[in-house]
């Protein structure tokens, strides 16, 4: 039987998140000769987004648009995506391991009585078996996992599987599916925007993270400035969050987010094992700390021993010169 | 209110992980309540104290899981249930655990189920939402606030840093996020009392399940450690020169700028 893989795209503020295209690339790895069907769920016209998904490698796309899909709810999205799954009977499903992906996919897996491999960072082929690599113990170790029974259902961690090259000449069928989305029992009354505008921590290529050494909420300002110059996001250690220098949403570590940016700049962070678990798989790590004995220097590619309030402004200046 | 907490034991966050023969070495490791499940236990106790009722902590684990259940009882939970699946299922997955819990909850009168949003070991975050679906309950994951007023429930949910205010109703399943509360430490009298609180041990047979009903859909075929990160270079010289060198290294050697 040839593969038929559904890729659930994710829309944020009217645009597809990058992980949606990474999910298409993941689907290609799972079924190189199979058909890849994108699913885009939301409100209003979604055909532009559907086209983009095709340009990134989907063969065709089904959209489900309904006023009750404006804001994500597990029940609303669940009804929409299940309707497409029932139409297509796919052999595989791929989605990003994002806030929505984490919330929605276990529900779908439960409905489908299927397995689900969450948060894969790599996909390997071993004979005719697809093997998924995923971090466990917050990246202190990795496991290789296979589906033994039923549909190949997986979520992928953002930033780990490269999307295919965008090809604007690609075209494919775009279908709209009417679903009567109703009976939603969890009503989103209000969304309070608190996350820093721009780059999301889990998808950022560059992260500037602060620890207790930053000393105050005010002390985070130069870090934001540096992140801004680098087009990155700001994160924090648990110590900085506990001391209320910043929101828990920024916390990186064993509790908090696990991140794998290309560049991680740890500022005033001592490098407790719980923090290292959240960031040590970053590609390049820079540590800036007053204390030369800090554990963070043991995982850093480059270290500067010095006062962050002196180093960061110089760094901002130097980076501005080359940007 | 009948409040249930789903709890799992995990490695202490201080533990280094070692692997032998494709398995995690757990001899001599310290185990704790999964940190996110601690928020669930704390919240359950607070809600019981506010609205009355009873808190039952449930784990699907092995005989060693009793320790973490006793800790939850010492924090203030009323009853504990250990579903010991070790004998029947060698390597269960999230499907296994959710199906097992579904059978447990089948004849229970439940108002609220709380769980951690993710366990820090396997980190799949699946069991809560899977169980809610099986029980036909609405669910909200990663909550940072829970207010119950009669049948109405107002929640705050963390969505990658943004906050959603959500209205729903009981019965309900929620998974807890950091920021929800500050879990208490068990007090000495709490620890003494916990020894006498009821702790039931069940096996799959007691839930009318056999191993085929909960057969996992996924399998771990290998576990390995990431390559050891070598200590890098601490730069030297005047700070201004160090910064210049750093930018040059990042741009030219590592090509990340």
XYZ file of C-alpha atoms in Angstrom:
580
model
C 0.000 0.000 0.000
C 1.410 3.366 -0.886
C 1.759 5.991 1.774
C -0.709 8.793 2.235
C 0.477 11.273 4.796
C -1.516 14.088 6.286
C 0.369 17.191 7.389
C -1.545 19.417 9.779
C -0.434 22.992 9.169
C -0.521 25.550 11.928
C -1.675 29.110 11.376
C -0.591 31.934 13.630
C -1.628 35.502 13.032
C -2.724 34.736 9.500
C 0.453 32.939 8.478
C 1.614 29.349 8.467
C 4.236 28.685 11.096
C 7.545 27.509 9.729
C 7.150 24.160 11.499
C 4.278 23.406 9.107
C 6.785 23.319 6.230
C 9.203 21.296 8.336
C 6.345 18.846 8.878
C 5.927 18.514 5.096
C 9.635 17.658 4.839
C 9.192 15.132 7.661
C 6.273 13.550 5.815
C 8.505 13.182 2.750
C 11.027 11.303 4.888
C 8.324 8.989 6.214
C 6.866 8.270 2.781
C 9.276 9.354 0.025
C 6.973 8.040 -2.689
C 3.729 8.688 -0.919
C 1.141 11.391 -1.354
C 1.326 14.348 0.999
C -1.918 16.042 1.879
C -1.827 19.317 3.769
C -4.603 20.345 6.135
C -5.143 23.999 6.993
C -7.709 24.885 9.639
C -8.900 28.381 10.508
C -11.326 31.155 9.702
C -11.915 33.042 6.447
C -10.117 32.302 3.197
C -7.262 29.847 3.614
C -6.435 29.209 -0.045
C -3.307 31.413 -0.008
C -1.930 29.380 2.876
C -2.889 26.155 1.127
C -0.922 27.265 -1.935
C 2.106 27.994 0.194
C 1.949 24.508 1.668
C 1.982 23.083 -1.850
C 4.961 25.271 -2.768
C 6.785 23.681 0.172
C 6.071 20.153 -1.056
C 2.487 19.122 -0.281
C 0.754 17.429 -3.239
C -2.673 18.769 -2.394
C -4.362 20.548 0.487
C -7.725 20.440 2.205
C -8.863 23.535 4.078
C -11.508 23.712 6.781
C -12.784 27.201 7.486
C -15.387 28.053 10.125
C -16.053 30.951 12.480
C -15.635 28.588 15.439
C -12.074 27.841 14.293
C -10.848 31.412 14.694
C -9.178 30.552 17.988
C -7.782 27.105 18.657
C -9.766 24.741 20.850
C -9.061 21.025 20.993
C -12.690 20.248 20.249
C -13.045 22.662 17.329
C -9.801 21.697 15.655
C -10.428 18.082 16.591
C -13.737 18.048 14.705
C -12.211 19.781 11.676
C -9.149 17.551 11.388
C -11.048 14.335 12.165
C -13.417 15.093 9.271
C -10.429 15.237 6.912
C -8.851 12.129 8.451
C -12.108 10.233 7.941
C -12.218 11.309 4.282
C -8.615 10.414 3.558
C -7.797 7.420 5.801
C -4.104 8.394 5.867
C -1.270 5.997 6.689
C 0.578 8.762 8.512
C -0.016 12.121 10.223
C 2.605 14.776 10.989
C 2.254 17.996 12.976
C 4.559 20.436 14.763
C 5.251 19.842 18.450
C 3.958 23.278 19.413
C 1.472 24.397 22.027
C -1.371 23.469 19.652
C 0.297 20.308 18.356
C 0.892 19.025 21.888
C -2.716 19.695 22.821
C -4.455 18.376 19.699
C -2.504 15.280 18.645
C -3.103 13.121 21.761
C -6.828 13.718 21.309
C -6.664 12.612 17.670
C -4.484 9.614 18.565
C -6.981 8.634 21.223
C -9.885 8.871 18.749
C -7.893 6.836 16.210
C -6.790 4.310 18.879
C -3.295 4.873 17.545
C 0.200 5.382 18.822
C 1.801 8.809 18.747
C 5.482 9.659 18.827
C 5.832 13.171 20.211
C 8.614 15.672 19.698
C 10.795 13.905 17.129
C 13.991 15.736 16.198
C 15.118 13.368 13.463
C 13.691 10.702 11.197
C 15.776 7.767 9.966
C 14.988 4.913 7.664
C 16.134 1.426 8.592
C 15.151 -0.975 5.809
C 11.405 -0.409 5.429
C 11.111 0.810 8.996
C 10.839 4.496 9.885
C 12.716 5.314 13.071
C 12.047 8.477 15.039
C 14.684 10.045 17.256
C 13.421 12.049 20.215
C 14.992 13.615 23.286
C 14.148 12.194 26.693
C 15.080 13.465 30.152
C 15.068 16.954 28.626
C 17.794 16.120 26.150
C 20.064 14.374 28.654
C 19.464 11.289 26.464
C 17.750 10.328 23.206
C 15.559 7.405 22.249
C 14.825 5.777 18.920
C 11.215 4.845 18.565
C 9.070 3.016 16.033
C 5.361 2.576 15.505
C 4.507 -1.098 15.928
C 0.823 -1.001 15.161
C -1.401 1.262 13.088
C -0.980 4.734 11.728
C 2.414 6.518 11.746
C 1.549 9.526 13.868
C 4.280 11.939 14.903
C 4.876 15.483 16.093
C 8.184 17.135 15.248
C 10.139 19.643 17.282
C 10.430 23.015 15.531
C 13.837 23.937 14.109
C 15.238 20.421 13.739
C 14.073 19.090 10.373
C 14.829 21.412 7.459
C 11.938 22.388 5.228
C 12.190 21.642 1.508
C 13.123 24.439 -0.863
C 10.099 26.593 -1.692
C 9.070 26.052 -5.309
C 6.600 28.659 -6.512
C 5.935 26.773 -9.735
C 4.430 23.809 -7.878
C 0.670 23.471 -8.021
C -1.870 21.073 -6.657
C -5.521 20.638 -5.888
C -7.005 22.729 -3.070
C -10.236 21.411 -1.619
C -12.452 23.031 0.961
C -14.183 20.726 3.382
C -17.357 21.884 5.095
C -17.470 20.868 8.715
C -20.181 21.988 11.098
C -17.948 22.867 14.034
C -20.190 22.942 17.093
C -20.617 21.961 20.755
C -17.323 23.378 21.944
C -17.164 23.065 25.709
C -14.001 25.086 26.326
C -14.623 28.689 25.328
C -11.672 31.025 24.887
C -12.953 34.302 26.334
C -9.862 36.378 25.900
C -6.240 36.131 24.821
C -3.748 38.253 26.708
C -0.614 38.813 24.628
C 2.390 38.611 26.888
C 4.960 36.827 24.769
C 7.498 39.161 23.235
C 6.433 40.146 19.774
C 8.349 38.639 16.942
C 10.365 35.521 17.465
C 9.009 32.588 19.444
C 11.443 30.991 21.874
C 10.981 27.442 20.587
C 11.504 28.506 16.975
C 14.236 31.093 17.491
C 17.581 30.638 15.738
C 19.281 32.822 18.310
C 18.502 32.954 22.025
C 19.923 35.373 24.572
C 19.213 33.970 28.025
C 19.704 35.650 31.386
C 20.180 34.234 34.847
C 20.444 35.501 38.403
C 23.540 37.433 37.401
C 21.305 39.836 35.489
C 20.169 40.997 38.933
C 16.838 42.664 38.075
C 14.032 42.972 35.556
C 15.690 46.211 34.473
C 18.908 44.253 33.903
C 17.183 42.241 31.164
C 16.894 45.353 28.957
C 20.328 45.026 27.334
C 19.549 41.332 26.699
C 16.405 42.290 24.803
C 18.423 44.786 22.845
C 21.014 42.154 21.953
C 18.309 39.666 20.961
C 16.745 42.333 18.814
C 19.980 43.047 16.951
C 20.425 39.319 16.366
C 16.817 38.720 15.343
C 16.490 36.334 18.255
C 14.434 35.775 21.394
C 15.103 36.221 25.102
C 15.039 33.309 27.529
C 15.899 32.874 31.189
C 17.079 30.427 33.804
C 14.812 29.262 36.582
C 16.759 31.422 39.027
C 15.873 34.561 37.074
C 12.210 33.539 36.863
C 11.984 32.655 40.556
C 13.512 36.046 41.377
C 10.760 37.599 39.215
C 13.131 39.260 36.779
C 10.957 37.829 34.027
C 7.949 35.664 33.293
C 7.984 31.849 33.673
C 7.106 31.661 29.988
C 10.748 32.469 29.283
C 12.173 29.676 31.421
C 14.562 27.292 29.712
C 15.531 24.036 31.380
C 14.287 20.724 32.643
C 11.137 22.471 33.792
C 10.404 25.090 31.172
C 11.339 24.989 27.536
C 13.930 22.843 25.826
C 15.554 24.770 22.996
C 18.032 24.027 20.223
C 18.911 27.314 18.510
C 21.943 27.831 16.282
C 23.345 30.302 18.792
C 22.677 30.383 22.537
C 24.154 33.222 24.552
C 24.008 32.517 28.291
C 24.357 35.698 30.297
C 24.880 35.596 34.054
C 23.779 31.951 34.144
C 25.737 29.607 36.392
C 24.772 26.459 34.471
C 22.863 24.206 36.879
C 22.287 20.724 35.452
C 18.553 21.466 35.108
C 19.303 24.484 32.942
C 21.864 22.644 30.827
C 19.236 20.001 30.079
C 17.179 22.673 28.355
C 19.852 24.164 26.128
C 22.996 22.033 25.854
C 22.009 20.702 22.429
C 22.192 24.199 20.957
C 24.607 24.372 18.029
C 26.914 27.079 19.388
C 26.925 28.202 23.018
C 28.456 31.435 24.296
C 28.765 32.084 28.033
C 29.219 35.472 29.618
C 29.746 35.312 33.362
C 31.725 37.072 36.070
C 32.652 33.829 37.796
C 35.317 31.877 35.880
C 34.381 28.747 37.876
C 30.786 28.751 36.587
C 29.641 25.395 35.276
C 28.275 27.074 32.153
C 31.838 27.420 30.823
C 32.044 23.609 30.686
C 29.449 23.448 27.921
C 30.173 26.742 26.186
C 32.035 26.893 22.881
C 33.236 30.368 23.772
C 33.372 32.099 27.094
C 33.957 35.636 28.231
C 34.715 36.144 31.904
C 33.480 39.615 32.688
C 30.707 41.923 33.798
C 27.713 41.431 31.555
C 26.753 45.095 31.791
C 30.096 45.934 30.238
C 30.212 43.054 27.734
C 26.677 43.208 26.301
C 26.737 46.849 25.095
C 30.101 46.227 23.400
C 28.711 43.084 21.823
C 25.643 44.926 20.526
C 27.878 47.568 18.980
C 30.170 45.006 17.373
C 27.290 43.005 15.906
C 25.652 46.148 14.515
C 28.846 46.734 12.529
C 28.543 43.445 10.642
C 24.767 43.368 10.187
C -15.968 17.339 44.854
C -14.258 14.179 43.718
C -10.811 15.259 42.643
C -8.249 12.929 41.110
C -4.587 13.559 40.378
C -2.583 11.587 37.826
C 0.916 11.209 39.119
C 4.116 9.708 37.846
C 7.502 9.209 39.399
C 10.526 10.534 37.538
C 14.256 10.764 38.005
C 15.338 13.526 40.335
C 16.265 16.512 38.186
C 19.740 16.464 39.755
C 20.431 12.997 38.369
C 22.905 12.454 35.568
C 21.626 9.947 33.064
C 23.658 6.932 32.079
C 22.806 4.318 29.521
C 23.837 0.707 29.210
C 22.682 -1.757 26.590
C 20.201 0.695 25.131
C 18.447 1.275 28.442
C 18.508 3.998 31.070
C 20.484 2.864 34.101
C 18.232 3.434 37.112
C 20.027 1.482 39.828
C 20.508 3.748 42.788
C 18.836 6.724 41.102
C 16.727 9.043 43.228
C 13.100 9.304 42.174
C 10.723 12.165 42.825
C 7.151 13.122 41.941
C 7.298 14.513 38.412
C 7.657 18.280 39.103
C 4.613 19.202 36.976
C 2.522 16.607 38.836
C 3.451 18.349 42.084
C 1.573 21.417 40.845
C -1.398 19.125 40.214
C -1.260 17.676 43.747
C -0.985 21.146 45.296
C -3.873 22.494 43.229
C -6.049 19.492 44.055
C -5.490 20.041 47.777
C -6.264 23.770 47.470
C -9.460 23.118 45.519
C -10.577 20.504 48.046
C -9.905 22.891 50.907
C -11.971 25.564 49.134
C -14.861 23.408 47.912
C -14.802 20.290 50.068
C -14.511 16.716 48.861
C -11.666 14.312 48.509
C -8.361 14.096 46.643
C -7.221 10.735 45.259
C -3.804 10.401 43.635
C -3.460 7.688 41.013
C -0.352 6.313 39.386
C 0.288 3.650 36.803
C 3.662 2.361 37.846
C 5.518 -0.311 39.730
C 5.827 -1.254 43.389
C 8.442 1.456 43.945
C 5.855 4.109 43.056
C 4.441 3.830 46.572
C 7.063 6.266 47.829
C 5.857 9.118 45.602
C 2.221 8.342 46.424
C 3.044 8.556 50.150
C 4.683 11.917 49.523
C 1.478 13.159 47.867
C -0.524 11.844 50.824
C 1.864 13.638 53.157
C 1.263 16.856 51.224
C -2.425 16.431 51.984
C -4.093 14.109 49.487
C -6.650 11.777 51.063
C -6.239 8.498 49.195
C -3.866 6.874 46.768
C -4.163 4.182 44.128
C -1.217 2.346 42.640
C -2.030 0.523 39.438
C 0.826 -1.890 39.141
C 1.088 -2.878 35.499
C 4.665 -4.075 35.695
C 3.815 -7.770 35.654
C 1.470 -7.549 32.683
C 3.011 -4.969 30.402
C 6.737 -4.856 29.959
C 7.067 -1.699 27.905
C 3.816 0.213 27.909
C 3.388 3.472 26.042
C 0.999 6.398 26.411
C -1.768 4.385 24.749
C -1.268 1.692 27.409
C -1.385 4.134 30.294
C -4.431 6.015 29.002
C -6.374 2.791 28.377
C -5.471 1.550 31.852
C -6.645 4.768 33.455
C -9.837 4.731 31.386
C -10.698 1.357 32.892
C -9.911 2.669 36.375
C -12.174 5.710 35.964
C -15.013 3.807 34.310
C -17.041 3.310 37.497
C -15.857 6.435 39.309
C -17.830 9.571 39.902
C -15.365 12.274 38.886
C -15.586 16.063 38.962
C -12.029 17.044 38.238
C -8.852 15.311 37.112
C -5.522 17.122 37.343
C -2.227 16.018 35.840
C 1.131 17.526 35.055
C 1.324 18.945 31.543
C 4.334 16.802 30.779
C 6.621 14.366 32.583
C 10.250 15.382 32.584
C 11.445 11.907 31.576
C 9.448 10.709 28.546
C 8.091 14.202 27.924
C 5.252 13.243 25.615
C 2.436 15.046 27.452
C -0.077 12.647 25.947
C -1.726 10.773 28.787
C -3.889 13.626 30.130
C -5.525 14.617 26.822
C -5.789 10.971 25.723
C -7.623 10.059 28.920
C -9.957 13.065 28.676
C -10.924 11.985 25.175
C -11.561 8.407 26.323
C -13.739 9.634 29.191
C -15.544 12.195 27.021
C -14.362 15.073 29.241
C -13.310 18.481 27.981
C -9.687 19.240 28.781
C -7.382 22.215 28.946
C -3.621 21.771 29.039
C -0.866 23.939 30.571
C -3.104 25.861 32.977
C -1.702 28.558 35.264
C -4.931 29.417 37.113
C -8.062 27.463 38.083
C -11.207 28.988 39.590
C -14.302 26.912 40.207
C -17.664 28.555 40.844
C -20.446 25.980 41.001
C -20.363 24.152 37.679
C -18.486 26.946 35.940
C -14.722 26.847 35.680
C -12.502 29.757 34.651
C -8.979 28.848 33.634
C -5.871 30.609 32.501
C -3.847 28.653 29.973
C -0.240 29.341 29.013
C 0.118 29.366 25.243
C 3.801 29.832 24.497
C 3.914 32.864 26.759
C 0.493 34.306 25.953
C -2.409 33.724 28.315
C -5.836 32.471 27.272
C -8.786 32.943 29.585
C -11.007 29.904 29.116
C -14.479 29.180 30.426
C -15.651 25.606 30.747
C -17.485 23.340 33.156
C -17.138 20.231 35.277
C -16.376 17.388 34.846
C -13.044 18.436 33.446
C -9.442 17.348 32.997
C -6.632 19.893 33.223
C -2.869 19.627 32.944
C -0.785 21.930 35.092
C 1.949 24.354 34.127
C 4.575 26.059 36.211
C 3.202 29.252 37.761
C -0.076 27.629 38.860
C 0.974 27.473 42.510
C 3.883 26.795 44.847
C 3.810 23.128 45.858
C 4.172 22.709 49.619
C 6.726 20.507 51.313
C 5.189 17.704 53.342
C 5.126 18.589 57.056
C 6.265 16.141 59.702
C 2.708 15.546 60.996
C 1.688 15.198 57.351
C 4.272 12.475 56.856
C 3.081 10.649 59.983
C -0.559 10.838 58.880
C 0.292 9.692 55.375
C 1.447 6.327 56.670
C -2.106 5.559 57.781
C -3.955 6.907 54.758
C -5.441 4.329 52.380
C -3.273 3.204 49.485
C -4.887 0.646 47.206
C -2.858 -1.485 44.902
C -4.498 -2.775 41.737
C -3.389 -4.910 38.843
C -4.772 -4.956 35.310
C -6.848 -7.980 36.202
C -8.662 -5.945 38.876
C -9.665 -3.511 36.128
C -10.948 -6.296 33.878
C -8.152 -5.624 31.433
C -5.814 -8.096 29.882
C -2.556 -7.257 28.214
C -4.074 -7.288 24.705
C -6.391 -4.420 25.672
C -3.469 -2.194 26.495
C -0.854 -3.452 24.082
C 1.412 -0.527 23.182
C 1.395 0.940 19.672
C 4.978 2.175 19.792
C 8.286 0.710 20.847
C 11.632 2.101 21.944
C 14.385 0.319 20.058
C 17.393 2.191 21.389
C 18.453 4.799 23.924
C 21.692 6.716 23.640
C 23.452 9.717 25.105
C 24.182 12.836 23.094
C 27.852 13.320 22.215
C 29.693 14.814 25.151
C 30.124 18.528 24.699
C 33.764 19.495 24.945
C 34.623 22.487 27.043
C 35.314 25.358 24.713
C 37.575 28.333 24.827
C 37.500 31.051 27.401
C 38.705 34.150 25.595
C 41.455 36.343 27.007
C 42.668 39.916 26.844
C 40.885 43.255 27.124
C 37.093 42.872 27.205
C 36.679 44.986 24.066
C 39.139 42.737 22.191
C 37.423 39.611 23.499
C 34.109 40.873 22.165
C 35.658 41.593 18.744
C 37.209 38.130 18.668
C 33.927 36.516 19.707
C 31.969 38.188 16.925
C 34.605 37.181 14.394
C 34.556 33.546 15.609
C 30.771 33.393 15.479
C 30.676 34.937 12.023
C 33.617 33.258 10.310
C 34.259 29.954 12.108
C 30.793 28.952 13.249
C 28.828 30.904 10.652
C 25.948 31.620 12.989
C 25.837 35.396 12.507
